[in-house]
Short mmCIF file of C-alpha atoms and ligand atoms in Angstrom, two decimals:
data_model
loop_
_atom_site.label_atom_id
_atom_site.label_comp_id
_atom_site.label_asym_id
_atom_site.label_seq_id
_atom_site.Cartn_x
_atom_site.Cartn_y
_atom_site.Cartn_z
CA UNK A 148 13.42 -12.87 -101.31
CA UNK A 149 15.68 -11.24 -98.76
CA UNK A 150 13.82 -7.99 -98.39
CA UNK A 151 10.59 -6.30 -99.33
CA UNK A 152 12.24 -3.04 -100.26
CA UNK A 153 11.06 -1.53 -103.54
CA UNK A 154 13.66 -2.01 -106.17
CA UNK A 155 15.14 -5.14 -104.65
CA UNK A 156 12.83 -7.19 -106.74
CA UNK A 157 12.12 -6.62 -110.38
CA UNK A 158 9.18 -4.83 -111.88
CA UNK A 159 7.67 -8.10 -112.91
CA UNK A 160 6.97 -9.04 -109.30
CA UNK A 161 3.86 -6.92 -109.34
CA UNK A 162 0.80 -7.36 -107.21
CA UNK A 163 -0.64 -9.48 -109.97
CA UNK A 164 2.20 -11.96 -109.98
CA UNK A 165 3.25 -12.05 -106.34
CA UNK A 166 1.71 -15.05 -104.71
CA UNK A 167 -0.47 -14.74 -101.65
CA UNK A 168 2.03 -16.80 -99.69
CA UNK A 169 4.90 -14.47 -100.56
CA UNK A 170 2.87 -11.51 -99.39
CA UNK A 171 1.84 -13.31 -96.23
CA UNK A 172 5.38 -14.50 -95.54
CA UNK A 173 6.83 -11.02 -95.83
CA UNK A 174 4.14 -9.81 -93.45
CA UNK A 175 5.12 -12.45 -90.91
CA UNK A 176 8.82 -11.67 -91.30
CA UNK A 177 8.11 -7.99 -90.90
CA UNK A 178 6.02 -8.60 -87.79
CA UNK A 179 8.84 -10.67 -86.36
CA UNK A 180 11.24 -7.81 -87.00
CA UNK A 181 13.24 -9.85 -89.49
CA UNK A 182 12.83 -7.31 -92.23
CA UNK A 183 14.39 -3.92 -91.71
CA UNK A 184 11.23 -2.18 -92.77
CA UNK A 185 7.77 -3.41 -93.41
CA UNK A 186 5.57 -1.61 -95.89
CA UNK A 187 1.98 -2.62 -95.95
CA UNK A 188 1.88 -5.56 -98.30
CA UNK A 189 -0.56 -5.07 -101.12
CA UNK A 190 -3.61 -7.28 -100.92
CA UNK A 191 -3.25 -10.56 -102.73
CA UNK A 192 -5.18 -10.48 -105.99
CA UNK A 193 -8.42 -12.35 -106.33
CA UNK A 194 -9.55 -13.63 -109.68
CA UNK A 195 -12.12 -10.88 -110.05
CA UNK A 196 -9.91 -8.00 -108.96
CA UNK A 197 -6.98 -8.40 -111.32
CA UNK A 198 -8.01 -5.54 -113.59
CA UNK A 199 -9.24 -3.24 -110.84
CA UNK A 200 -7.31 0.03 -110.60
CA UNK A 201 -5.79 0.93 -107.26
CA UNK A 202 -7.48 3.82 -105.50
CA UNK A 203 -4.54 5.45 -103.73
CA UNK A 204 -1.10 6.60 -104.82
CA UNK A 205 0.69 4.17 -102.53
CA UNK A 206 -1.32 1.16 -103.66
CA UNK A 207 -1.05 2.14 -107.31
CA UNK A 208 2.74 2.47 -107.09
CA UNK A 209 3.03 -0.83 -105.21
CA UNK A 210 1.64 -2.67 -108.22
CA UNK A 211 5.02 -2.21 -109.91
CA UNK A 212 7.04 -2.62 -106.71
CA UNK A 213 7.52 1.10 -106.13
CA UNK A 214 6.71 3.44 -103.27
CA UNK A 215 4.89 6.76 -103.46
CA UNK A 216 5.90 9.04 -100.63
CA UNK A 217 5.63 12.52 -99.21
CA UNK A 218 7.64 14.90 -97.09
CA UNK A 219 6.09 15.28 -93.65
CA UNK A 220 6.12 18.34 -91.42
CA UNK A 221 4.70 18.58 -87.92
CA UNK A 222 0.99 18.72 -88.69
CA UNK A 223 -0.03 15.34 -87.33
CA UNK A 224 -2.67 16.95 -85.12
CA UNK A 225 -4.73 18.00 -88.13
CA UNK A 226 -7.19 15.23 -88.97
CA UNK A 227 -7.27 15.86 -92.72
CA UNK A 228 -3.49 16.07 -92.86
CA UNK A 229 -2.97 12.80 -91.06
CA UNK A 230 -5.86 11.13 -92.85
CA UNK A 231 -4.51 12.05 -96.28
CA UNK A 232 -0.95 11.15 -95.32
CA UNK A 233 -1.93 7.78 -93.98
CA UNK A 234 -4.31 6.88 -96.80
CA UNK A 235 -2.33 7.92 -99.86
CA UNK A 236 1.38 7.57 -99.15
CA UNK A 237 3.48 4.44 -98.63
CA UNK A 238 6.70 6.30 -97.76
CA UNK A 239 7.62 9.34 -95.70
CA UNK A 240 10.58 11.68 -95.30
CA UNK A 241 11.02 14.42 -92.72
CA UNK A 242 10.78 17.83 -94.36
CA UNK A 243 13.17 19.28 -91.78
CA UNK A 244 13.39 17.11 -88.66
CA UNK A 245 16.40 14.98 -89.68
CA UNK A 246 18.59 17.81 -90.96
CA UNK A 247 21.84 18.72 -89.21
CA UNK A 248 20.50 21.85 -87.45
CA UNK A 249 17.56 19.87 -86.05
CA UNK A 250 19.45 16.75 -85.00
CA UNK A 251 22.70 18.21 -83.61
CA UNK A 252 22.01 21.77 -82.44
CA UNK A 253 25.13 21.67 -80.26
CA UNK A 254 28.24 19.65 -80.96
CA UNK A 255 27.72 15.99 -80.11
CA UNK A 256 24.37 16.75 -78.40
CA UNK A 257 21.69 15.08 -80.42
CA UNK A 258 17.98 15.72 -80.61
CA UNK A 259 16.11 12.93 -82.33
CA UNK A 260 12.63 13.87 -81.13
CA UNK A 261 11.14 14.99 -84.45
CA UNK A 262 12.77 12.21 -86.43
CA UNK A 263 11.84 9.55 -83.91
CA UNK A 264 8.24 10.67 -83.98
CA UNK A 265 8.09 10.28 -87.75
CA UNK A 266 9.92 6.96 -87.71
CA UNK A 267 7.53 5.58 -85.09
CA UNK A 268 4.53 6.89 -87.02
CA UNK A 269 5.75 5.27 -90.22
CA UNK A 270 6.73 1.96 -88.64
CA UNK A 271 3.37 1.61 -86.92
CA UNK A 272 1.66 2.06 -90.28
CA UNK A 273 4.02 -0.03 -92.40
CA UNK A 274 5.46 2.81 -94.45
CA UNK A 275 8.93 3.15 -95.91
CA UNK A 276 11.17 5.89 -94.54
CA UNK A 277 13.62 8.06 -96.47
CA UNK A 278 16.30 9.82 -94.45
CA UNK A 279 17.06 13.44 -95.38
CA UNK A 280 19.78 14.75 -95.22
CA UNK A 281 23.02 13.87 -93.46
CA UNK A 282 25.37 16.47 -94.98
CA UNK A 283 24.33 19.68 -96.72
CA UNK A 284 25.68 23.23 -96.97
CA UNK A 285 22.30 24.62 -95.86
CA UNK A 286 20.54 24.22 -92.52
CA UNK A 287 23.81 23.56 -90.75
CA UNK A 288 23.82 24.54 -87.08
CA UNK A 289 25.86 27.64 -86.32
CA UNK A 290 28.62 25.73 -84.57
CA UNK A 291 29.46 23.83 -87.77
CA UNK A 292 29.72 26.88 -89.98
CA UNK A 293 32.98 28.19 -88.54
CA UNK A 294 34.84 24.89 -88.30
CA UNK A 295 37.99 24.37 -90.32
CA UNK A 296 40.12 21.51 -91.55
CA UNK A 297 40.23 18.29 -89.61
CA UNK A 298 37.91 19.71 -86.98
CA UNK A 299 35.15 19.97 -89.59
CA UNK A 300 36.01 16.52 -90.95
CA UNK A 301 35.62 14.96 -87.50
CA UNK A 302 32.37 16.84 -86.92
CA UNK A 303 30.96 15.60 -90.23
CA UNK A 304 31.97 12.01 -89.55
CA UNK A 305 30.57 12.08 -86.04
CA UNK A 306 27.29 13.57 -87.24
CA UNK A 307 26.84 10.90 -89.91
CA UNK A 308 27.84 8.08 -87.55
CA UNK A 309 25.50 9.16 -84.78
CA UNK A 310 22.46 10.04 -86.87
CA UNK A 311 22.66 7.18 -89.38
CA UNK A 312 23.61 4.90 -86.48
CA UNK A 313 20.60 5.99 -84.44
CA UNK A 314 18.22 5.08 -87.26
CA UNK A 315 20.17 2.11 -88.60
CA UNK A 316 17.96 -0.62 -90.04
CA UNK A 317 14.90 1.63 -90.23
CA UNK A 318 15.73 3.82 -93.22
CA UNK A 319 15.16 2.58 -96.75
CA UNK A 320 17.25 5.32 -98.42
CA UNK A 321 19.44 8.05 -96.92
CA UNK A 322 20.31 11.29 -98.65
CA UNK A 323 23.91 11.18 -97.50
CA UNK A 324 24.98 14.29 -99.40
CA UNK A 325 22.61 16.98 -100.65
CA UNK A 326 23.18 19.68 -103.29
CA UNK A 327 26.97 19.62 -103.63
CA UNK A 328 27.20 20.71 -107.29
CA UNK A 329 26.96 24.02 -109.16
CA UNK A 330 24.99 24.58 -112.37
CA UNK A 331 28.15 24.26 -114.45
CA UNK A 332 28.85 20.78 -113.11
CA UNK A 333 31.67 21.78 -110.79
CA UNK A 334 31.63 21.27 -107.03
CA UNK A 335 29.69 23.83 -105.01
CA UNK A 336 32.13 25.97 -103.04
CA UNK A 337 30.56 25.15 -99.67
CA UNK A 338 32.42 25.15 -96.36
CA UNK A 339 32.74 21.37 -96.76
CA UNK A 340 34.28 21.64 -100.21
CA UNK A 341 36.61 24.48 -99.30
CA UNK A 342 37.80 22.98 -96.05
CA UNK A 343 37.95 19.30 -96.97
CA UNK A 344 38.54 19.22 -100.72
CA UNK A 345 37.05 16.82 -103.26
CA UNK A 346 37.33 13.78 -100.99
CA UNK A 347 34.60 14.89 -98.56
CA UNK A 348 31.71 13.35 -100.49
CA UNK A 349 33.16 9.85 -100.65
CA UNK A 350 34.27 10.22 -97.03
CA UNK A 351 30.62 10.92 -96.13
CA UNK A 352 29.38 7.87 -98.06
CA UNK A 353 31.94 5.54 -96.50
CA UNK A 354 31.06 6.80 -93.02
CA UNK A 355 27.33 6.31 -93.69
CA UNK A 356 27.94 2.78 -94.98
CA UNK A 357 29.61 1.82 -91.72
CA UNK A 358 26.82 3.39 -89.66
CA UNK A 359 23.90 1.86 -91.58
CA UNK A 360 25.01 -0.91 -93.93
CA UNK A 361 21.44 -1.71 -95.05
CA UNK A 362 20.18 1.66 -96.21
CA UNK A 363 20.47 2.69 -99.83
CA UNK A 364 22.91 5.59 -99.79
CA UNK A 365 21.92 8.42 -102.11
CA UNK A 366 23.35 11.58 -103.61
CA UNK A 367 20.48 14.11 -103.95
CA UNK A 368 20.24 17.37 -105.92
CA UNK A 369 17.99 19.82 -107.81
CA UNK A 370 18.24 21.17 -111.33
CA UNK A 371 19.39 17.74 -112.44
CA UNK A 372 16.12 16.84 -114.13
CA UNK A 373 17.50 17.12 -117.64
CA UNK A 374 20.72 16.11 -119.31
CA UNK A 375 22.65 19.29 -118.59
CA UNK A 376 26.03 20.47 -117.29
CA UNK A 377 25.03 19.92 -113.67
CA UNK A 378 23.68 16.39 -114.12
CA UNK A 379 26.75 15.63 -116.28
CA UNK A 380 29.02 16.57 -113.38
CA UNK A 381 27.10 14.39 -110.96
CA UNK A 382 27.04 11.57 -113.48
CA UNK A 383 30.84 11.66 -113.70
CA UNK A 384 31.11 11.50 -109.91
CA UNK A 385 28.73 8.56 -109.60
CA UNK A 386 30.49 6.69 -112.41
CA UNK A 387 33.82 7.25 -110.67
CA UNK A 388 32.40 6.14 -107.30
CA UNK A 389 30.99 2.95 -108.81
CA UNK A 390 34.30 2.21 -110.54
CA UNK A 391 36.28 2.67 -107.32
CA UNK A 392 33.82 0.91 -105.00
CA UNK A 393 32.69 3.99 -103.08
CA UNK A 394 29.38 2.87 -101.54
CA UNK A 395 26.72 4.81 -103.44
CA UNK A 396 23.43 3.04 -104.18
CA UNK A 397 21.13 5.68 -105.44
CA UNK A 398 20.75 9.12 -106.95
CA UNK A 399 17.87 11.38 -105.92
CA UNK A 400 16.37 13.87 -108.34
CA UNK A 401 14.58 16.52 -106.31
CA UNK A 402 12.45 17.68 -109.25
CA UNK A 403 11.26 21.02 -107.97
CA UNK A 404 9.59 21.92 -111.25
CA UNK A 405 7.18 24.33 -112.89
CA UNK A 406 4.36 23.62 -115.30
CA UNK A 407 6.45 25.05 -118.18
CA UNK A 408 9.21 22.53 -117.67
CA UNK A 409 10.87 20.96 -120.69
CA UNK A 410 11.05 17.29 -119.79
CA UNK A 411 12.29 16.01 -123.14
CA UNK A 412 15.42 14.43 -121.63
CA UNK A 413 14.02 13.59 -118.18
CA UNK A 414 13.57 9.84 -118.68
CA UNK A 415 16.79 9.48 -120.63
CA UNK A 416 18.64 11.24 -117.81
CA UNK A 417 17.21 8.87 -115.18
CA UNK A 418 18.12 5.93 -117.39
CA UNK A 419 21.77 6.90 -117.84
CA UNK A 420 22.21 7.03 -114.06
CA UNK A 421 20.35 3.73 -113.63
CA UNK A 422 22.71 2.23 -116.19
CA UNK A 423 25.56 2.89 -113.75
CA UNK A 424 23.94 0.31 -111.47
CA UNK A 425 22.35 2.68 -108.96
CA UNK A 426 18.72 3.14 -108.08
CA UNK A 427 17.18 6.45 -109.05
CA UNK A 428 14.41 8.12 -107.08
CA UNK A 429 12.31 11.24 -107.51
CA UNK A 430 12.81 12.72 -104.08
CA UNK A 431 11.16 16.14 -103.68
CA UNK A 432 8.67 16.47 -106.51
CA UNK A 433 6.53 19.58 -106.69
CA UNK A 434 5.32 21.47 -109.76
CA UNK A 435 4.40 25.13 -109.60
CA UNK A 436 1.22 25.79 -111.57
CA UNK A 437 -2.34 24.55 -111.81
CA UNK A 438 -4.83 22.57 -113.84
CA UNK A 439 -3.98 20.59 -116.94
CA UNK A 440 -0.50 22.06 -117.44
CA UNK A 441 0.54 21.11 -113.93
CA UNK A 442 -1.07 17.69 -114.27
CA UNK A 443 0.78 17.10 -117.51
CA UNK A 444 4.19 17.67 -115.88
CA UNK A 445 3.29 15.37 -113.00
CA UNK A 446 2.15 12.71 -115.48
CA UNK A 447 5.39 12.89 -117.43
CA UNK A 448 7.50 12.57 -114.29
CA UNK A 449 5.52 9.53 -113.12
CA UNK A 450 5.72 7.92 -116.55
CA UNK A 451 9.46 8.52 -116.74
CA UNK A 452 10.04 6.82 -113.40
CA UNK A 453 7.81 3.93 -114.39
CA UNK A 454 9.77 3.49 -117.62
CA UNK A 455 13.07 3.07 -115.76
CA UNK A 456 13.31 -0.26 -113.96
CA UNK A 457 15.69 1.06 -111.28
CA UNK A 458 13.49 4.07 -110.51
CA UNK A 459 11.99 2.56 -107.36
CA UNK A 460 9.97 5.41 -105.95
CA UNK A 461 8.58 8.93 -106.09
CA UNK A 462 8.28 11.37 -103.19
CA UNK A 463 6.33 14.62 -103.38
CA UNK A 464 7.53 17.50 -101.20
CA UNK A 465 4.46 17.78 -99.01
CA UNK A 466 0.89 16.60 -98.58
CA UNK A 467 -1.06 19.80 -99.22
CA UNK A 468 -0.55 23.15 -100.94
CA UNK A 469 -1.43 24.76 -97.61
CA UNK A 470 1.89 23.80 -96.02
CA UNK A 471 4.12 23.67 -99.09
CA UNK A 472 7.41 25.58 -98.96
CA UNK A 473 6.20 26.93 -102.35
CA UNK A 474 2.61 27.46 -101.17
CA UNK A 475 2.01 30.45 -103.44
CA UNK A 476 2.75 28.26 -106.45
CA UNK A 477 0.23 25.58 -105.37
CA UNK A 478 2.66 22.82 -106.42
CA UNK A 479 1.27 19.69 -104.74
CA UNK A 480 -1.35 17.02 -105.42
CA UNK A 481 -3.89 18.10 -102.78
CA UNK A 482 -5.15 21.67 -102.45
CA UNK A 483 -5.36 23.58 -99.19
CA UNK A 484 -8.65 21.84 -98.36
CA UNK A 485 -7.19 18.40 -99.05
CA UNK A 486 -9.18 18.03 -102.25
CA UNK A 487 -7.55 15.96 -105.00
CA UNK A 488 -6.28 18.17 -107.83
CA UNK A 489 -6.17 17.36 -111.53
CA UNK A 490 -2.51 16.44 -111.06
CA UNK A 491 -3.53 13.80 -108.54
CA UNK A 492 -5.74 12.07 -111.11
CA UNK A 493 -2.97 12.21 -113.70
CA UNK A 494 -0.43 10.57 -111.38
CA UNK A 495 -2.85 7.91 -110.18
CA UNK A 496 -3.83 7.00 -113.75
CA UNK A 497 -0.18 6.82 -114.82
CA UNK A 498 0.68 4.52 -111.92
CA UNK A 499 -2.30 2.30 -112.64
CA UNK A 500 -1.63 2.04 -116.35
CA UNK A 501 1.96 1.00 -115.73
CA UNK A 502 0.73 -1.88 -113.62
CA UNK A 503 -1.40 -3.39 -116.35
C1 XIL B 241 13.04 22.99 -97.46
C2 XIL B 241 11.83 22.82 -96.55
O1 XIL B 241 10.73 22.43 -97.33
C3 XIL B 241 11.53 24.11 -95.82
O2 XIL B 241 10.54 23.91 -94.83
C4 XIL B 241 12.80 24.64 -95.16
O3 XIL B 241 12.53 25.91 -94.61
C5 XIL B 241 13.93 24.75 -96.14
O4 XIL B 241 14.15 23.48 -96.76
N1 XIL B 241 15.95 21.04 -101.18
C6 XIL B 241 16.00 20.17 -100.11
C7 XIL B 241 15.00 20.31 -99.02
O5 XIL B 241 16.78 19.24 -100.14
O6 XIL B 241 15.52 19.94 -97.78
C8 XIL B 241 14.44 21.70 -98.94
O7 XIL B 241 13.39 21.71 -97.97
C9 XIL B 241 13.95 22.14 -100.29
C10 XIL B 241 15.07 22.16 -101.29
#
């Protein structure tokens, strides 16, 4: 085993089949800094515990070699926030702190304070880290927005090199490019697309590969949760990238959903991307709604990921409804008082049943 990253071993290497020595060895390697990242190894099974269900999302997902993560905002000071984050989640992603406006507010002047804090927090607790997002049309600092032509190209390359370079070896998966497609499957007419033409996305991936050769490099988008014109367009791009050796390793499905969502092609859509040889990840899951209807959508998403071998992890877009960007829609697994919602139970049960 060269790495303990989810998805780099098969689903059959579950907690029940991994030997105690393998678990111990990866712990030693991680402690020695040999492994790029070091998630808390699941406890080795004892004869009497082999049918016991895991009690947290992270532990339940680990049984099939997956992570279960959350977006993190700056609420570490709140005991319930940090307690829930630390107990339940095996992976983290910065909700805003690693975006372009936060990390490079002025040209070539970098501010890594928020990202570093999260990375240190996660490393100290053995959690995976997703990086989000290197290049995006939104949350660009003002100085980027007016750039043209080769000036913009150089700014993009420098940003990717410096940010991915700063965190190199610590990030499991990077969202290299975020939200670059329209609903009809064509390219979004962002400043990047208009100034740089179709080649900008592969340029971004090649630059990221040089800066952090170990991270899985992902394309990430929303509204791609079904087989539709938008996911078709992205599928064609990923297929083309794989055929031409452009370094793309993963596709992220944000999955900002509602409880009325039609998920009839959700699993099939994940599978067709996985069949291109990339990992697939649910990257920003939240489901507007409540009660059984909300729980049912969460359950279906978890089951779909579990049914696709290359779906190596799920991230929800926040710990608690209180701080959700969609707070009024109460879309997360813990309510504003950090109580587990019905959706929490549905996800936990799905993760546990997949492990058996
Ligand atoms: C959102 C954050 O949750 C908000 O705090 C911020 O004000 C705007 O961005 N798609 C993405 C995420 O890729 O980065 C967005 O996060 C939500 C939609």
